[in-house]
GROMACS .gro file of C-alpha atoms in nm:
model
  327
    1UNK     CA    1  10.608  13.032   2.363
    2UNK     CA    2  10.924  12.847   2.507
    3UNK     CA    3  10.957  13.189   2.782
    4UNK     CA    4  10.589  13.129   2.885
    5UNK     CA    5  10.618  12.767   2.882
    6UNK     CA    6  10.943  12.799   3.092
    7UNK     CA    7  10.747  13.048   3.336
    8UNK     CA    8  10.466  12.831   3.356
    9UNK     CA    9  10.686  12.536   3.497
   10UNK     CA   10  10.877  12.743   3.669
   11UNK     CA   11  10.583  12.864   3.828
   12UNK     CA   12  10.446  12.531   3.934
   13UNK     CA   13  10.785  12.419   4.111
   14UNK     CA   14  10.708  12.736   4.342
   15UNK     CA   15  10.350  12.586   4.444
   16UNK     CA   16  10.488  12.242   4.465
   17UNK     CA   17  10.758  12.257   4.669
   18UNK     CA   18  10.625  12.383   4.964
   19UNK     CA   19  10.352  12.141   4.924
   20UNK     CA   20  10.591  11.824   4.895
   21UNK     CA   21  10.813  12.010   5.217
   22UNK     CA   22  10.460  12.002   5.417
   23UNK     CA   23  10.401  11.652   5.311
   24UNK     CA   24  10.731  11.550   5.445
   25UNK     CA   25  10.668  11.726   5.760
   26UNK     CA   26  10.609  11.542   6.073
   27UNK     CA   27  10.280  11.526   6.218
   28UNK     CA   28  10.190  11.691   6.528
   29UNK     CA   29  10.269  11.402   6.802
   30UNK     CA   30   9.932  11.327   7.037
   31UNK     CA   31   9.896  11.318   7.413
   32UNK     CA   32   9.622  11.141   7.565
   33UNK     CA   33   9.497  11.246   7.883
   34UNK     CA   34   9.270  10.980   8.047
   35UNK     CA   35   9.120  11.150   8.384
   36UNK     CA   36   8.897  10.981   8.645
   37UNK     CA   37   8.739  11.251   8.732
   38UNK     CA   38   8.540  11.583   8.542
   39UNK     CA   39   8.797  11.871   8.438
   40UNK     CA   40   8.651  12.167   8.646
   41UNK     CA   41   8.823  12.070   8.949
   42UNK     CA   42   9.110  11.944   8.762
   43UNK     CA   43   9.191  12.287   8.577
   44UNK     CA   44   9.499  12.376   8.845
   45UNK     CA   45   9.651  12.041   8.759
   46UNK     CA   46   9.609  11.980   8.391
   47UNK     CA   47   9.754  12.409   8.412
   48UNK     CA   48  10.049  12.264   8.601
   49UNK     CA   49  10.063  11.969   8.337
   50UNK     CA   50  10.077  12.210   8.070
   51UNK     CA   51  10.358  12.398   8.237
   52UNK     CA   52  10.562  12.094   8.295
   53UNK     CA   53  10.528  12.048   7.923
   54UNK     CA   54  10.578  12.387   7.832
   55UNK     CA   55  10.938  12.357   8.063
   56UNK     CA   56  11.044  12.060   7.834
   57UNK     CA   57  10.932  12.266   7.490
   58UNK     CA   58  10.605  12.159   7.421
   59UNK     CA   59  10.307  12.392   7.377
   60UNK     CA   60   9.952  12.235   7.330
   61UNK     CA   61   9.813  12.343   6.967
   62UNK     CA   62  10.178  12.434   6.857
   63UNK     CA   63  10.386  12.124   6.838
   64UNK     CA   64  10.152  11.876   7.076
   65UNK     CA   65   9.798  11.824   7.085
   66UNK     CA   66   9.627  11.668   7.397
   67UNK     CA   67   9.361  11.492   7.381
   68UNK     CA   68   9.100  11.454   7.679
   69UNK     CA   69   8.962  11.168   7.824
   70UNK     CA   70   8.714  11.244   8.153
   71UNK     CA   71   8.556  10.946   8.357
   72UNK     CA   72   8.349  11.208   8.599
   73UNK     CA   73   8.389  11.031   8.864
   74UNK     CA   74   8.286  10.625   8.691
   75UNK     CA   75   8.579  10.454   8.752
   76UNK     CA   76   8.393  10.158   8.532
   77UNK     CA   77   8.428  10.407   8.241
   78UNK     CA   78   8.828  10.394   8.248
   79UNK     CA   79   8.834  10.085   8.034
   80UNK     CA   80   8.628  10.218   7.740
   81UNK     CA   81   8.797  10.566   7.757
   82UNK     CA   82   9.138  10.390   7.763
   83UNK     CA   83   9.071  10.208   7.459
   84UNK     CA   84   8.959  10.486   7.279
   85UNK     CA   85   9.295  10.644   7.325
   86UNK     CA   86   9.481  10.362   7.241
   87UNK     CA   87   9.249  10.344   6.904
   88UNK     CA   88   9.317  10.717   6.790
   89UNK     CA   89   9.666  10.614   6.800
   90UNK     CA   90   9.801  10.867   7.089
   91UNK     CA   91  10.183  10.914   7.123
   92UNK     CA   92  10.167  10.890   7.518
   93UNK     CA   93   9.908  10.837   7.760
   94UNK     CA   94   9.879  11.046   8.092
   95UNK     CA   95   9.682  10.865   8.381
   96UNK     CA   96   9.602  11.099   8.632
   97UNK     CA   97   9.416  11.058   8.905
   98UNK     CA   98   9.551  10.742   9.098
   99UNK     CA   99   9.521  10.394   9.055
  100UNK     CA  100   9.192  10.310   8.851
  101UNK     CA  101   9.308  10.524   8.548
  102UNK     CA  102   9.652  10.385   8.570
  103UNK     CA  103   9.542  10.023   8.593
  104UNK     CA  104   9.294  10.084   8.293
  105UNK     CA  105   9.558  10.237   8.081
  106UNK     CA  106   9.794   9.958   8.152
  107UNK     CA  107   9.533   9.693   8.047
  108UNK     CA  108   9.436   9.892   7.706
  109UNK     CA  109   9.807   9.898   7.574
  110UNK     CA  110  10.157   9.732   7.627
  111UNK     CA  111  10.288   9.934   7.380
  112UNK     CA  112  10.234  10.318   7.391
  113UNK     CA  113  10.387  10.519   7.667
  114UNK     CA  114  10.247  10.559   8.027
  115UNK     CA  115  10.264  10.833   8.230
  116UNK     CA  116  10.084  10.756   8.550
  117UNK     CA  117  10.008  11.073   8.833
  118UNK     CA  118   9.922  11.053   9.184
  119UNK     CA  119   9.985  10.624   9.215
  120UNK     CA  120  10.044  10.521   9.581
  121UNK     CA  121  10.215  10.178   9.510
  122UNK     CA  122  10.300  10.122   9.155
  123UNK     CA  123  10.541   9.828   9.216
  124UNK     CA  124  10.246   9.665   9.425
  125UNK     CA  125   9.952   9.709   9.149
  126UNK     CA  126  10.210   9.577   8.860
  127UNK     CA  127  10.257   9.832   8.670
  128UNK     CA  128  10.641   9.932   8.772
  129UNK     CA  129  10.913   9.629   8.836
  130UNK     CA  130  11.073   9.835   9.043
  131UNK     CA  131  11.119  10.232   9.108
  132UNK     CA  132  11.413  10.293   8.990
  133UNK     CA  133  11.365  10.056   8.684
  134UNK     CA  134  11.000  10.018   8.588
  135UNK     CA  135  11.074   9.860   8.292
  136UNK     CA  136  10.758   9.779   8.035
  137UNK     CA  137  10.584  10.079   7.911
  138UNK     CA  138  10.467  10.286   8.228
  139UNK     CA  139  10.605  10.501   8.465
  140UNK     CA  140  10.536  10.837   8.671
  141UNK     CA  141  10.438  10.982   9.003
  142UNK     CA  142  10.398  10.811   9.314
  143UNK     CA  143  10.207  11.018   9.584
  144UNK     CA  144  10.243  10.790   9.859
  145UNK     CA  145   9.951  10.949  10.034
  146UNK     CA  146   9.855  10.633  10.179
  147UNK     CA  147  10.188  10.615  10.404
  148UNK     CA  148  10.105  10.938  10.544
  149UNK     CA  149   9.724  10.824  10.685
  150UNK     CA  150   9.911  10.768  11.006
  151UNK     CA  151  10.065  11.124  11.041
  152UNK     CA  152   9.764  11.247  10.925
  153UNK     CA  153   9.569  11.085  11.224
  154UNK     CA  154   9.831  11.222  11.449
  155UNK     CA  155   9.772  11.542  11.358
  156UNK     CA  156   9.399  11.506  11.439
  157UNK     CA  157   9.433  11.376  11.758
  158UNK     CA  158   9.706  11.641  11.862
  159UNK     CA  159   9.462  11.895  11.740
  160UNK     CA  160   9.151  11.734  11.868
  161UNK     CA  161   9.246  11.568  12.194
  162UNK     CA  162   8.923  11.534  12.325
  163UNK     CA  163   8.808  11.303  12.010
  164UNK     CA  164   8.787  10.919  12.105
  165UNK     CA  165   8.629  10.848  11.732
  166UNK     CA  166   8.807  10.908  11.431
  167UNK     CA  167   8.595  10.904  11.111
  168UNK     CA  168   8.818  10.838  10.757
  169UNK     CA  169   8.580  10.825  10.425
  170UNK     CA  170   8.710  10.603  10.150
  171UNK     CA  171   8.570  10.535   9.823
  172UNK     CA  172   8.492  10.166   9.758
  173UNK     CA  173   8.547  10.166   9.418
  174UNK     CA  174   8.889  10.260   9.442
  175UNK     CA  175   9.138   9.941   9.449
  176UNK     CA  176   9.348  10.070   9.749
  177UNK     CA  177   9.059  10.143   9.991
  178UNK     CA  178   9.107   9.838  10.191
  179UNK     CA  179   9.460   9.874  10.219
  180UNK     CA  180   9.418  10.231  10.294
  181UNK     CA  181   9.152  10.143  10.605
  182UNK     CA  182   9.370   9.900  10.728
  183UNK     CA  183   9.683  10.110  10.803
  184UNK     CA  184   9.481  10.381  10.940
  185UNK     CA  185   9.302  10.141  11.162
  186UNK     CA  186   9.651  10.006  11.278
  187UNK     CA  187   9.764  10.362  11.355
  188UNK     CA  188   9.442  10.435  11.526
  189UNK     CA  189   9.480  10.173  11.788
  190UNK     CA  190   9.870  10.294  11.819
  191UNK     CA  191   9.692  10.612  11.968
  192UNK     CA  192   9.426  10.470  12.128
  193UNK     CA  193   9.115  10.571  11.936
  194UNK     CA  194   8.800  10.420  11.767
  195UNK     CA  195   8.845  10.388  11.405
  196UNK     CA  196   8.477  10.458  11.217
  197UNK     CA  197   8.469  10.352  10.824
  198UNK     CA  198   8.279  10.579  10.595
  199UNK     CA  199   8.270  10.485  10.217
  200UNK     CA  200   8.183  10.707   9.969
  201UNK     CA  201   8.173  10.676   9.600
  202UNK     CA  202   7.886  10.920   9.479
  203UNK     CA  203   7.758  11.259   9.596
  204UNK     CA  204   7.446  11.083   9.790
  205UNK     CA  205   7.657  10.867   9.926
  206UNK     CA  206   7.905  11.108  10.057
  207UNK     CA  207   7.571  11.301  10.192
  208UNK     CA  208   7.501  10.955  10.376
  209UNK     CA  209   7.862  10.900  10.477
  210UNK     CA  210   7.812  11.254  10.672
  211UNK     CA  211   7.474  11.153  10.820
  212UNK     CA  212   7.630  10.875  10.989
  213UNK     CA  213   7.922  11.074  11.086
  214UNK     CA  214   7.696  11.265  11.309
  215UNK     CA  215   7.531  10.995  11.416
  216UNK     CA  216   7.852  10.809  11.546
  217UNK     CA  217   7.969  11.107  11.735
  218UNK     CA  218   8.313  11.157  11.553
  219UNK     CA  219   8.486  11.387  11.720
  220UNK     CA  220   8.773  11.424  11.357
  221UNK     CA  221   8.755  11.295  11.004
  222UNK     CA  222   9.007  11.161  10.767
  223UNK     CA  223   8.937  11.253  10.393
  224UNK     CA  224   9.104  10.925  10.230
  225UNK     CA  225   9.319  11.058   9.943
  226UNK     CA  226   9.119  10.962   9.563
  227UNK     CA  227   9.013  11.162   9.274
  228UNK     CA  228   8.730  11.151   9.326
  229UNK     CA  229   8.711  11.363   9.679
  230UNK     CA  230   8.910  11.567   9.505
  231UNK     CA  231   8.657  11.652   9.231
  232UNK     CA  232   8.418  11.708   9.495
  233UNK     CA  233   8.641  11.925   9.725
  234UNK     CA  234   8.352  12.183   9.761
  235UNK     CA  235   8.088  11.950   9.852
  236UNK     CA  236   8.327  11.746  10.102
  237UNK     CA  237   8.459  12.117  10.283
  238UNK     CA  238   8.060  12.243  10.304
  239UNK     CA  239   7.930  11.913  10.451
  240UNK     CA  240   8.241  11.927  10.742
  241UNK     CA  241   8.197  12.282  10.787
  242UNK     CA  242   7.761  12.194  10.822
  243UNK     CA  243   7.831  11.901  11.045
  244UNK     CA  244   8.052  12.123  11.285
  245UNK     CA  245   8.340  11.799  11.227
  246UNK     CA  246   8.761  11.869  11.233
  247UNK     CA  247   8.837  11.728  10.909
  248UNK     CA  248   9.209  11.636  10.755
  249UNK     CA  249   9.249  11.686  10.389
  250UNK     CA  250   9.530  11.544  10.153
  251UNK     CA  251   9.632  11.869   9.954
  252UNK     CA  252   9.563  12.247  10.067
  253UNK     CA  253   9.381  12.281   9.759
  254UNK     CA  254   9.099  12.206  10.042
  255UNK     CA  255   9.217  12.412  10.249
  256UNK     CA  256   9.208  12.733   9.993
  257UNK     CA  257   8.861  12.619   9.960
  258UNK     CA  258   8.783  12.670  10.327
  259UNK     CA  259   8.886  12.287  10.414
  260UNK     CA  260   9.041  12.280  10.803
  261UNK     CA  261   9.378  12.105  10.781
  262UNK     CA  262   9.582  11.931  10.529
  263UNK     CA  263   9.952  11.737  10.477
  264UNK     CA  264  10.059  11.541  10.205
  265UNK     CA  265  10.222  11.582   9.840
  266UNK     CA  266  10.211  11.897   9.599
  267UNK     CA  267   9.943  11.782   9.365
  268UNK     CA  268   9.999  12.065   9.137
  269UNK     CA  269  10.420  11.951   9.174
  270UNK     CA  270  10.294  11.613   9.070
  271UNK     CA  271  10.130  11.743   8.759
  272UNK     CA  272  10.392  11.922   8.673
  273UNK     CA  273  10.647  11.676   8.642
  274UNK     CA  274  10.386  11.415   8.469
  275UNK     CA  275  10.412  11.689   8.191
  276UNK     CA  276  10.822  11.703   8.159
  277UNK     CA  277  10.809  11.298   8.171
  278UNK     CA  278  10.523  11.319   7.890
  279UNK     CA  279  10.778  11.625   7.694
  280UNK     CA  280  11.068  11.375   7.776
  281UNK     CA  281  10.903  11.024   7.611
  282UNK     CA  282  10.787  11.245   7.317
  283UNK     CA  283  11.167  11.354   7.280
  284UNK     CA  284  11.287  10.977   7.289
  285UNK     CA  285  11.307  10.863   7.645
  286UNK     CA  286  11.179  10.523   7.731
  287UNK     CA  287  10.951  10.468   8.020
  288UNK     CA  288  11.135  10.142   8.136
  289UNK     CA  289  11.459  10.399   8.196
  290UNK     CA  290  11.266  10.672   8.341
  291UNK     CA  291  11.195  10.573   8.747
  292UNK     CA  292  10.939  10.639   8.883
  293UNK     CA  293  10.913  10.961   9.084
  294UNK     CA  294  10.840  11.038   9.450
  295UNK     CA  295  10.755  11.357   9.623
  296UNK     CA  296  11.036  11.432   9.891
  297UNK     CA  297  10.847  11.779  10.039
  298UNK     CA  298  10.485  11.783  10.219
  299UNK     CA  299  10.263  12.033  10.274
  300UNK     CA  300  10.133  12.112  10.628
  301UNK     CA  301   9.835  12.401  10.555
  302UNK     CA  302   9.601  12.492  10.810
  303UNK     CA  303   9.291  12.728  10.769
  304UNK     CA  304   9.290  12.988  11.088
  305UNK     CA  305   8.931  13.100  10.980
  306UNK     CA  306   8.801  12.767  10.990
  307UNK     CA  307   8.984  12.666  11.306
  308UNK     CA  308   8.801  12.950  11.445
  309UNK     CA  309   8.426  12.880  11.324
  310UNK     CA  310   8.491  12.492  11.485
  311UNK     CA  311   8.551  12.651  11.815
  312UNK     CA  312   8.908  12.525  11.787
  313UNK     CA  313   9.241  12.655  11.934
  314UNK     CA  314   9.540  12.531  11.718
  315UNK     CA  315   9.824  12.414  11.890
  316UNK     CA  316  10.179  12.601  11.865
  317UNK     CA  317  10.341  12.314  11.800
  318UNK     CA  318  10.168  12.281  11.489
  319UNK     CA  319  10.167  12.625  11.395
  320UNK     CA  320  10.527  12.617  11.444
  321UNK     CA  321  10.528  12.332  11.175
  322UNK     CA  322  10.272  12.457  10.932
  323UNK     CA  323  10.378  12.525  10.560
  324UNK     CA  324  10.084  12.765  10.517
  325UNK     CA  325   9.853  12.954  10.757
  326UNK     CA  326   9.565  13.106  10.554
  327UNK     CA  327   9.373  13.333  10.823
   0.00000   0.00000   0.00000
């Protein structure tokens, strides 16, 4: 009786300490990822966000779990989806896709971890004190697309000469569109052109924006850099390509897609390093120590084919400059 007895205790300590060693284990930590925009065209970057966290030792459904937030395209939905994060208790948050999801975040929580991707001026909306110190509980990647509207216009009117109107579609409900149209309206008189403001916010209105593209003349068009033209990448390349118009893009994932000409930032770069600061706060780090990161590289791509099907001779000297020449 005493050997059984013995066994049978014995016995239980093997099924209950493994189950009091799980119950001290620590749970899997929680990313939230609060995107403006729908995840089809976001699967190259959220890929590239998973590698950056893979390069930092974190593997989604291993030791991290991510949890997605889209906004399709409603900025007015950040808010709500931000909240909901904060309520489920994530570890870190990931903003990506400018300012609206950043600013939303910010306003949810002062106390989990932000990761912000793709913010022109971060020191300017409030949510950094300063680059290299942004103190409080954000931090991230600046794109600084915005500073490059003037090169981009350069580039048009080197390519298109001829062009005296200069077509650049913003989206209204972005924060930084007027900001945005007034630089590029300052550079445009630098060179002498007309300036035409398109703003676009939903597919019909990006199919009006185009109607009255034609209907001004524009001889070039500036794709203003915001999620959500870069959700609708397809739609924006086929109505350019349709209405016979030059257009400048702000990554070459447009121009992969048949888009004419692009120059700015590596989104998927960006993404990728959103995911080693996400790895690095899990591990410890504080945003207020981590500054805020800039791109230092951009990416001139230009699409021979399409050059081609516009009637339109690219100059050497921008050949001669060009990143990437997909023929």
């Amino acid at each position: 009786m005493r050997r059984r007895k013995f066994a049978t205790l014995l016995g239980g300590a093997a099924i209950t300490l493994p189950l009091a060693a799980r119950a001290q284990q620590k749970p899997m930590p929680v990313i939230g990822f609060l995107g403006s925009t729908a995840p089809g065209p976001f699967a190259p970057f959220v890929a590239a966000f998973r590698q950056g966290l893979s390069e930092v030792g974190y593997v989604e459904g291993q030791n991290v779990a991510i949890e997605f937030r889209w906004a399709e395209g409603h900025y007015d939905r950040l808010p709500e989806l931000a909240a909901d994060l904060v309520g489920r208790k994530v570890d870190v948050i990931v903003a990506s896709g400018g300012t609206p999801p950043a600013l939303a975040a910010k306003s949810a929580t002062a106390m989990i971890p932000i990761v912000f991707t793709g913010l022109g001026d971060p020191v300017g909306t409030g949510l950094a004190a300063s680059l290299a110190r942004p103190g409080g509980n954000a931090t991230g990647i600046s794109n600084i697309t915005g500073e490059l509207m003037p090169k981009r216009l350069e580039l048009m009117a080197e390519l298109v000469p001829q062009a005296r109107v200069i077509a650049l579609l913003v989206n209204p409900t972005n924060p930084t569109h007027e900001d945005l149209a007034r630089d590029t309206q300052q550079a445009a008189r630098a060179k002498g052109v007309q300036l035409a403001i398109l703003q676009a916010g939903t597919e019909d209105e990006t199919d009006a924006a185009f109607a009255t593209l034609v209907q001004l003349h524009a001889g070039a068009l500036l794709i203003g850099p915001d999620p959500f033209f870069n959700s609708e990448r397809e739609q924006l390349v086929a109505l350019a390509a349709r209405s016979a118009v030059p257009a400048n893009y702000v990554n070459r994932e447009f121009v992969a897609a048949g888009g004419l000409i692009s120059y700015g930032p590596s989104i998927t770069g960006m993404f990728r390093q959103s995911g080693i600061y996400a790895g690095n706060i899990l591990k410890g780090e504080k945003p207020a120590d981590l500054p805020v990161q800039q791109p230092t590289a951009f990416e001139l791509v230009i699409n021979l084919k399409t050059a081609k099907a516009l009637g339109l001779a690219v100059p050497q000297s921008i050949l001669a400059r060009a990143d990437e020449v997909i023929e």
